[in-house]
Coordinates of C-alpha atoms and ligand atoms in Angstrom, one line a residue:
M1 CA 109.0 119.7 138.5
S2 CA 106.8 121.7 140.8
D3 CA 108.9 121.9 144.0
G4 CA 112.7 122.2 144.2
P5 CA 115.1 123.0 141.4
Q6 CA 114.2 122.4 137.7
L7 CA 115.4 119.3 136.0
A8 CA 118.2 121.1 134.1
T9 CA 119.6 122.6 137.3
L10 CA 119.4 119.3 139.1
L11 CA 121.2 117.4 136.4
A12 CA 124.0 120.0 136.2
S13 CA 124.5 119.8 140.0
V14 CA 125.3 116.1 140.1
L15 CA 128.8 115.8 138.7
D16 CA 131.3 116.5 141.4
D17 CA 134.8 115.8 140.1
A18 CA 137.9 116.6 142.2
D19 CA 139.7 118.0 139.2
G20 CA 136.8 120.2 138.2
A21 CA 135.8 118.3 135.1
V22 CA 132.2 119.2 134.1
T23 CA 131.5 115.9 132.3
P24 CA 131.9 112.4 133.7
P25 CA 135.0 110.4 132.8
I26 CA 134.4 107.4 130.5
V27 CA 135.7 104.6 132.7
Q28 CA 136.5 102.0 130.0
S29 CA 137.6 99.2 132.3
S30 CA 136.0 95.8 132.5
L31 CA 137.3 95.1 136.1
F32 CA 138.2 97.0 139.2
S33 CA 141.2 95.7 141.2
F34 CA 141.6 95.8 145.0
E35 CA 144.3 97.2 147.2
N36 CA 144.7 94.1 149.3
Y37 CA 143.2 90.8 150.3
Q38 CA 141.0 92.4 153.0
A39 CA 139.5 95.0 150.7
F40 CA 138.8 92.2 148.1
E41 CA 137.1 90.0 150.7
D42 CA 135.1 92.9 152.2
R43 CA 133.7 93.8 148.8
M44 CA 132.8 90.2 147.9
A45 CA 131.1 89.8 151.2
G46 CA 129.0 92.9 150.5
R47 CA 130.5 95.1 153.3
T48 CA 131.7 97.7 150.8
T49 CA 130.5 99.0 147.5
Q50 CA 133.5 99.5 145.2
P51 CA 132.8 98.4 141.6
I52 CA 134.0 94.8 140.8
Y53 CA 133.1 94.2 137.2
T54 CA 131.4 96.3 134.5
R55 CA 128.7 93.8 133.8
I56 CA 127.2 94.8 137.2
Q57 CA 128.6 98.2 138.1
N58 CA 130.6 100.9 136.3
P59 CA 131.2 104.5 137.4
T60 CA 130.2 106.1 134.0
V61 CA 127.0 104.1 134.0
A62 CA 126.4 104.8 137.6
A63 CA 126.6 108.6 136.9
F64 CA 123.8 108.2 134.3
E65 CA 121.7 106.1 136.6
G66 CA 122.1 108.6 139.4
L67 CA 120.8 111.4 137.1
M68 CA 117.9 109.3 135.9
A69 CA 116.9 108.5 139.5
K70 CA 116.8 112.3 140.2
A71 CA 115.0 113.1 137.0
E72 CA 112.2 110.7 137.8
Q73 CA 112.3 111.3 141.5
G74 CA 112.9 107.7 142.3
D75 CA 115.2 106.0 144.9
A76 CA 117.5 104.4 142.3
A77 CA 117.9 103.4 138.7
V78 CA 119.5 100.7 136.6
A79 CA 120.6 101.1 133.0
F80 CA 120.4 98.6 130.2
A81 CA 121.7 98.1 126.6
S82 CA 118.2 98.9 125.2
G83 CA 114.7 99.9 126.1
I84 CA 113.4 96.4 125.4
A85 CA 116.2 95.0 127.7
A86 CA 114.9 97.3 130.5
I87 CA 111.4 96.0 129.9
S88 CA 112.3 92.3 129.7
S89 CA 114.8 92.4 132.5
T90 CA 112.3 94.2 134.9
L91 CA 109.5 91.7 134.1
L92 CA 111.7 88.6 134.2
A93 CA 113.1 89.6 137.6
H94 CA 109.5 89.7 139.0
V95 CA 107.1 87.3 137.3
Q96 CA 106.7 83.5 137.8
P97 CA 104.7 80.9 135.8
G98 CA 101.0 81.3 136.7
D99 CA 101.3 85.1 137.3
Q100 CA 99.0 87.4 135.4
I101 CA 99.9 90.6 133.6
A102 CA 97.4 93.2 132.5
C103 CA 98.6 95.3 129.6
I104 CA 97.2 98.2 127.7
E105 CA 96.2 97.7 124.0
H106 CA 98.4 99.4 121.4
V107 CA 101.5 98.7 123.4
Y108 CA 104.9 99.1 121.8
P109 CA 105.1 96.2 119.3
D110 CA 108.2 94.6 120.6
T111 CA 106.8 94.7 124.1
F112 CA 103.8 92.8 122.7
R113 CA 106.1 90.3 121.0
F114 CA 108.0 89.8 124.3
F115 CA 104.8 89.0 126.1
E116 CA 103.4 86.7 123.4
R117 CA 106.5 84.9 122.2
M118 CA 108.6 84.7 125.4
L119 CA 106.5 85.2 128.6
R120 CA 103.4 83.3 127.5
P121 CA 105.3 80.1 126.6
F122 CA 106.8 80.3 130.1
G123 CA 103.3 80.1 131.6
V124 CA 102.6 83.8 132.3
Q125 CA 99.1 84.9 131.5
I126 CA 98.7 88.2 129.7
T127 CA 95.5 90.1 129.0
Y128 CA 95.1 93.3 127.1
H129 CA 92.6 96.1 127.9
P130 CA 91.7 99.5 126.6
V131 CA 92.8 102.5 128.6
S132 CA 89.1 103.1 129.7
A133 CA 88.9 99.7 131.3
F134 CA 91.9 100.4 133.5
E135 CA 90.3 103.7 134.5
E136 CA 86.7 102.7 134.9
D137 CA 86.8 99.1 136.2
A138 CA 88.1 99.3 139.8
D139 CA 88.4 95.5 139.9
L140 CA 90.2 94.9 136.6
L141 CA 93.4 94.3 138.4
K142 CA 92.1 91.8 141.0
G143 CA 94.5 88.9 141.1
V144 CA 96.9 90.6 138.6
K145 CA 100.6 90.7 139.6
F146 CA 101.7 93.4 137.1
A147 CA 100.0 96.2 135.2
F148 CA 102.0 97.2 132.1
L149 CA 101.1 100.7 131.1
E150 CA 102.1 103.3 128.5
S151 CA 100.6 106.8 128.7
P152 CA 100.0 107.8 126.1
S153 CA 100.0 104.4 124.3
S154 CA 102.0 103.7 121.1
V155 CA 100.9 104.8 117.6
V156 CA 97.3 105.9 118.7
F157 CA 98.6 107.9 121.7
A158 CA 95.7 107.2 124.1
P159 CA 96.5 109.0 127.4
M160 CA 95.6 107.4 130.8
N161 CA 94.6 108.9 134.2
L162 CA 97.6 107.4 136.0
P163 CA 96.8 108.5 139.6
L164 CA 93.4 106.8 139.3
V165 CA 94.8 103.5 137.8
A166 CA 97.6 103.6 140.5
E167 CA 94.9 103.8 143.2
H168 CA 93.0 100.8 141.8
A169 CA 96.3 98.8 141.5
Q170 CA 97.3 99.6 145.1
R171 CA 94.0 98.2 146.3
H172 CA 94.7 94.9 144.6
G173 CA 98.4 94.7 145.4
T174 CA 99.3 95.0 141.7
I175 CA 102.7 96.3 140.7
T176 CA 102.4 99.1 138.2
M177 CA 105.0 99.6 135.5
I178 CA 105.0 102.3 132.8
D179 CA 107.0 102.9 129.7
N180 CA 107.5 106.7 130.0
S181 CA 109.6 107.2 126.8
W182 CA 107.0 109.5 125.1
A183 CA 106.7 112.1 127.8
S184 CA 110.3 111.9 129.2
P185 CA 110.6 113.0 132.9
V186 CA 110.3 116.6 131.7
F187 CA 106.6 116.1 130.9
Q188 CA 105.6 113.3 133.2
Q189 CA 107.0 111.8 136.4
P190 CA 104.9 108.7 137.0
L191 CA 106.5 107.7 140.3
T192 CA 105.1 111.0 141.8
L193 CA 101.6 109.9 140.5
G194 CA 101.7 106.5 142.4
I195 CA 103.2 104.3 139.7
D196 CA 105.8 101.8 141.0
I197 CA 108.3 101.3 138.2
V198 CA 109.2 103.6 135.3
I199 CA 111.2 102.4 132.2
H200 CA 112.5 104.4 129.3
S201 CA 113.8 103.6 125.9
A202 CA 116.7 106.0 126.4
S203 CA 117.3 105.6 122.6
K204 CA 114.6 108.2 122.1
Y205 CA 114.3 111.6 123.9
I206 CA 116.9 110.9 126.6
S207 CA 119.7 110.3 124.1
G208 CA 118.1 112.9 121.8
H209 CA 120.6 112.4 119.0
S210 CA 119.7 109.1 117.3
D211 CA 123.2 107.8 118.1
T212 CA 122.6 105.4 121.0
V213 CA 120.4 102.4 121.8
A214 CA 119.8 102.2 125.6
G215 CA 117.3 101.7 128.3
V216 CA 116.8 102.5 132.0
V217 CA 114.5 101.5 134.9
V218 CA 113.8 103.9 137.8
S219 CA 112.0 102.7 141.0
S220 CA 112.3 102.0 144.7
H221 CA 115.5 100.6 146.2
D222 CA 113.8 97.1 146.6
H223 CA 112.7 96.8 142.9
I224 CA 116.0 98.1 141.6
A225 CA 118.0 95.8 143.9
R226 CA 116.0 92.8 142.7
I227 CA 116.6 93.6 139.0
R228 CA 120.3 94.2 139.6
D229 CA 120.7 91.0 141.5
L230 CA 118.7 88.8 139.1
T231 CA 118.4 90.0 135.5
L232 CA 121.1 92.6 135.2
S233 CA 123.7 90.1 136.5
L234 CA 122.3 86.9 135.0
L235 CA 120.9 88.0 131.6
G236 CA 123.7 90.6 131.3
A237 CA 122.2 93.3 129.0
K238 CA 124.3 96.0 130.6
L239 CA 124.9 99.5 129.2
A240 CA 128.3 100.4 127.9
P241 CA 130.3 103.2 129.5
F242 CA 130.6 105.2 126.3
E243 CA 126.8 105.1 125.7
A244 CA 126.2 106.1 129.3
F245 CA 128.4 109.1 128.6
L246 CA 126.3 110.0 125.5
L247 CA 123.1 109.7 127.6
T248 CA 124.4 112.0 130.3
R249 CA 125.2 114.5 127.6
G250 CA 121.7 114.1 126.2
L251 CA 120.1 114.7 129.6
R252 CA 121.9 118.1 129.8
T253 CA 119.7 119.4 127.0
L254 CA 116.5 117.3 127.6
S255 CA 114.4 120.2 129.1
L256 CA 115.4 122.5 126.3
R257 CA 114.8 119.9 123.6
M258 CA 111.4 118.9 125.0
R259 CA 110.3 122.6 125.0
Q260 CA 111.2 122.9 121.3
H261 CA 109.5 119.6 120.4
Q262 CA 106.4 120.9 122.2
E263 CA 106.4 124.2 120.4
T264 CA 106.6 122.5 117.0
A265 CA 104.0 120.0 118.0
N266 CA 101.6 122.7 119.1
L267 CA 102.1 124.5 115.8
F268 CA 101.3 121.2 113.9
V269 CA 98.2 120.4 116.0
D270 CA 96.8 123.9 115.4
R271 CA 97.3 123.8 111.7
L272 CA 96.5 120.2 111.1
A273 CA 93.0 120.8 112.4
A274 CA 92.3 123.2 109.5
L275 CA 93.3 120.7 106.7
P276 CA 90.4 119.0 104.9
Q277 CA 92.4 115.8 104.3
V278 CA 93.0 115.3 108.1
R279 CA 90.4 113.1 109.9
R280 CA 92.1 112.9 113.3
V281 CA 95.2 114.0 115.1
N282 CA 96.4 111.9 118.0
S283 CA 98.6 114.1 120.2
P284 CA 97.8 114.5 123.9
G285 CA 98.7 117.9 125.3
A286 CA 99.4 119.3 128.8
N287 CA 96.8 118.5 131.5
I288 CA 94.6 116.3 129.3
V289 CA 95.2 113.7 132.1
P290 CA 96.4 114.4 135.6
G291 CA 100.2 114.8 135.8
L292 CA 100.9 115.2 132.1
K293 CA 102.8 118.5 131.8
G294 CA 103.4 118.8 128.1
R295 CA 103.1 117.6 124.5
S296 CA 106.0 115.8 123.0
G297 CA 106.9 115.7 119.3
L298 CA 105.6 112.2 118.6
M299 CA 102.1 112.1 117.2
S300 CA 99.9 110.5 114.6
V301 CA 97.7 111.9 112.0
E302 CA 94.9 110.0 110.2
F303 CA 94.2 111.2 106.7
D304 CA 91.0 110.6 104.7
D305 CA 90.9 108.2 101.8
N306 CA 91.9 111.0 99.3
V307 CA 95.5 111.0 100.4
D308 CA 97.9 108.6 98.6
I309 CA 100.3 107.9 101.5
P310 CA 103.2 106.5 99.4
K311 CA 103.0 109.6 97.2
F312 CA 102.9 111.8 100.3
A313 CA 105.9 110.0 101.9
D314 CA 108.0 110.4 98.7
A315 CA 107.1 114.0 98.3
L316 CA 108.6 115.0 101.7
Q317 CA 112.0 116.8 101.7
H318 CA 112.9 117.3 105.3
F319 CA 111.0 114.4 107.0
R320 CA 112.9 111.2 106.6
L321 CA 111.3 107.8 106.5
G322 CA 112.2 105.5 109.3
V323 CA 111.5 103.8 112.6
S324 CA 112.5 105.1 116.1
W325 CA 112.1 108.8 117.1
G326 CA 113.2 111.4 119.5
G327 CA 116.3 112.7 117.8
F328 CA 117.1 115.9 115.9
E329 CA 115.7 114.8 112.6
S330 CA 111.9 114.6 111.8
L331 CA 110.6 111.2 110.8
L332 CA 107.6 109.7 109.1
L333 CA 106.4 106.1 109.8
P334 CA 103.2 105.2 107.9
A335 CA 101.1 102.7 109.8
S336 CA 100.6 100.8 106.6
V337 CA 104.3 100.0 106.6
G338 CA 104.2 98.7 110.2
L339 CA 101.0 96.7 109.5
A340 CA 102.7 95.1 106.5
Q341 CA 105.5 93.7 108.7
A342 CA 106.0 90.1 107.5
G343 CA 105.3 87.0 109.5
E344 CA 105.0 88.9 112.9
Q345 CA 102.4 89.2 115.5
N346 CA 101.8 92.8 115.9
S347 CA 99.9 94.8 118.6
M348 CA 98.6 97.2 116.0
Q349 CA 97.3 94.3 113.8
K350 CA 95.6 92.8 116.8
F351 CA 94.0 95.9 118.3
G352 CA 93.4 97.8 115.1
V353 CA 94.9 100.9 113.6
S354 CA 93.8 102.7 110.5
P355 CA 96.0 102.2 107.4
N356 CA 95.4 105.9 106.8
L357 CA 97.5 106.7 109.9
V358 CA 101.0 108.2 109.8
R359 CA 103.2 108.6 112.8
L360 CA 105.3 111.8 112.9
S361 CA 108.4 112.4 115.0
L362 CA 108.7 116.2 114.9
G363 CA 112.4 116.9 115.4
L364 CA 114.4 120.1 116.1
E365 CA 114.5 121.6 112.7
D366 CA 112.8 125.0 112.2
A367 CA 109.0 124.5 112.8
E368 CA 108.0 126.6 109.8
D369 CA 110.3 124.7 107.5
L370 CA 108.8 121.4 108.7
W371 CA 105.2 122.7 108.2
A372 CA 106.0 123.9 104.7
D373 CA 107.4 120.5 103.9
F374 CA 104.5 118.6 105.3
S375 CA 101.7 120.8 103.8
T376 CA 103.4 121.0 100.4
A377 CA 103.8 117.2 100.2
L378 CA 100.2 116.7 101.3
S379 CA 99.0 119.1 98.6
Q380 CA 100.8 116.9 96.0
S381 CA 99.4 113.7 97.3
A382 CA 95.8 113.4 96.1
A383 CA 94.9 109.8 95.5
Ligands
PLP401 C1 111.7 102.3 121.0 C2 110.8 102.0 122.1 C3 111.0 100.9 123.0 C4 112.2 100.0 122.8 O1 113.3 100.6 123.1 P1 114.8 100.2 122.4 O2 115.7 101.1 123.0 O3 114.6 100.3 120.9 O4 115.0 98.7 122.8 C5 110.1 100.7 124.0 N1 109.0 101.5 124.1 C6 108.8 102.5 123.3 C7 107.5 103.3 123.5 C8 109.6 102.8 122.2 O5 109.3 103.8 121.4

């Protein structure tokens, strides 16, 4: 954050409890009762704002939402039970049959499946374009209702010039929406770059501990009110109070954790470049595009044909094998495993990704221990 207090300070300042508690209470109540008839009627008529029912409003969830709105510098936020619920609930609150969505290639695979298996059968048109087309073709978004962006994109981590694309979109009246899970608000605040709606899979860096599945949307009052009114209420994928508590706890250390992820990622990027088996490293760093302030710990590495990837994976001691990312523990996800996913349409199959690619989530273990593990396993993995 360039002006005003830093994120960590901002987040610490929000909780204001009469008893002096420094963490939010977990309000484990499904309903909220009213003092008398008049108070009940006033609330139902929209004249007051007291919570009614936890599907729609809960104080612990609201504390997390308030922190996220501040972190992304938005007007308001709404939390969901998962990142994909945040994505689907945002789009379903806004699109109609006949509308067109323009999406980046190499989008998160379940976002792609949501578009292809759910929105397209409802009559929504979806087209996919490389990052360069969004940047260079000022008329790409003509007639397009929604631009769905990730910067960087999933698995190949292609970064996008967001202020430029936001400018093209504004000219055509296109609503821009970005999945900002990779950067977190510490390294990128898309609303300040002209993007309309930010979503996060809070299961990743925002939680930070691999113990929660959650999502959140941050935007203007109008967009958030529409999502609350339609899809939060009527599809009902609300966040649980206990998970909101865990996410608030995660936010407290987000800046600190992102700094450590970046330090380890910088070490890997420097040393990977010197390895003969490495063809390419996909890991956008600070300032490679306007508004990107840092390098997170999620990257991919393309090996040459002399590396036996199953052998490499099995030789690792600290890195675990698994999906998801953004927690304490370092993880490896070989693209060949993702590409082998049975019976599914997959954005990586459709837009191409090398089977020699592996995705790394660099966690919070000691960077030198991780490097020793990675380089030792690689030296034992000749095909
Ligand atoms: C994990 C992930 C999602 C989906 O989030 P869930 O919390 O698993 O539903 C969306 N986008 C990106 C980039 C992700 O990594």
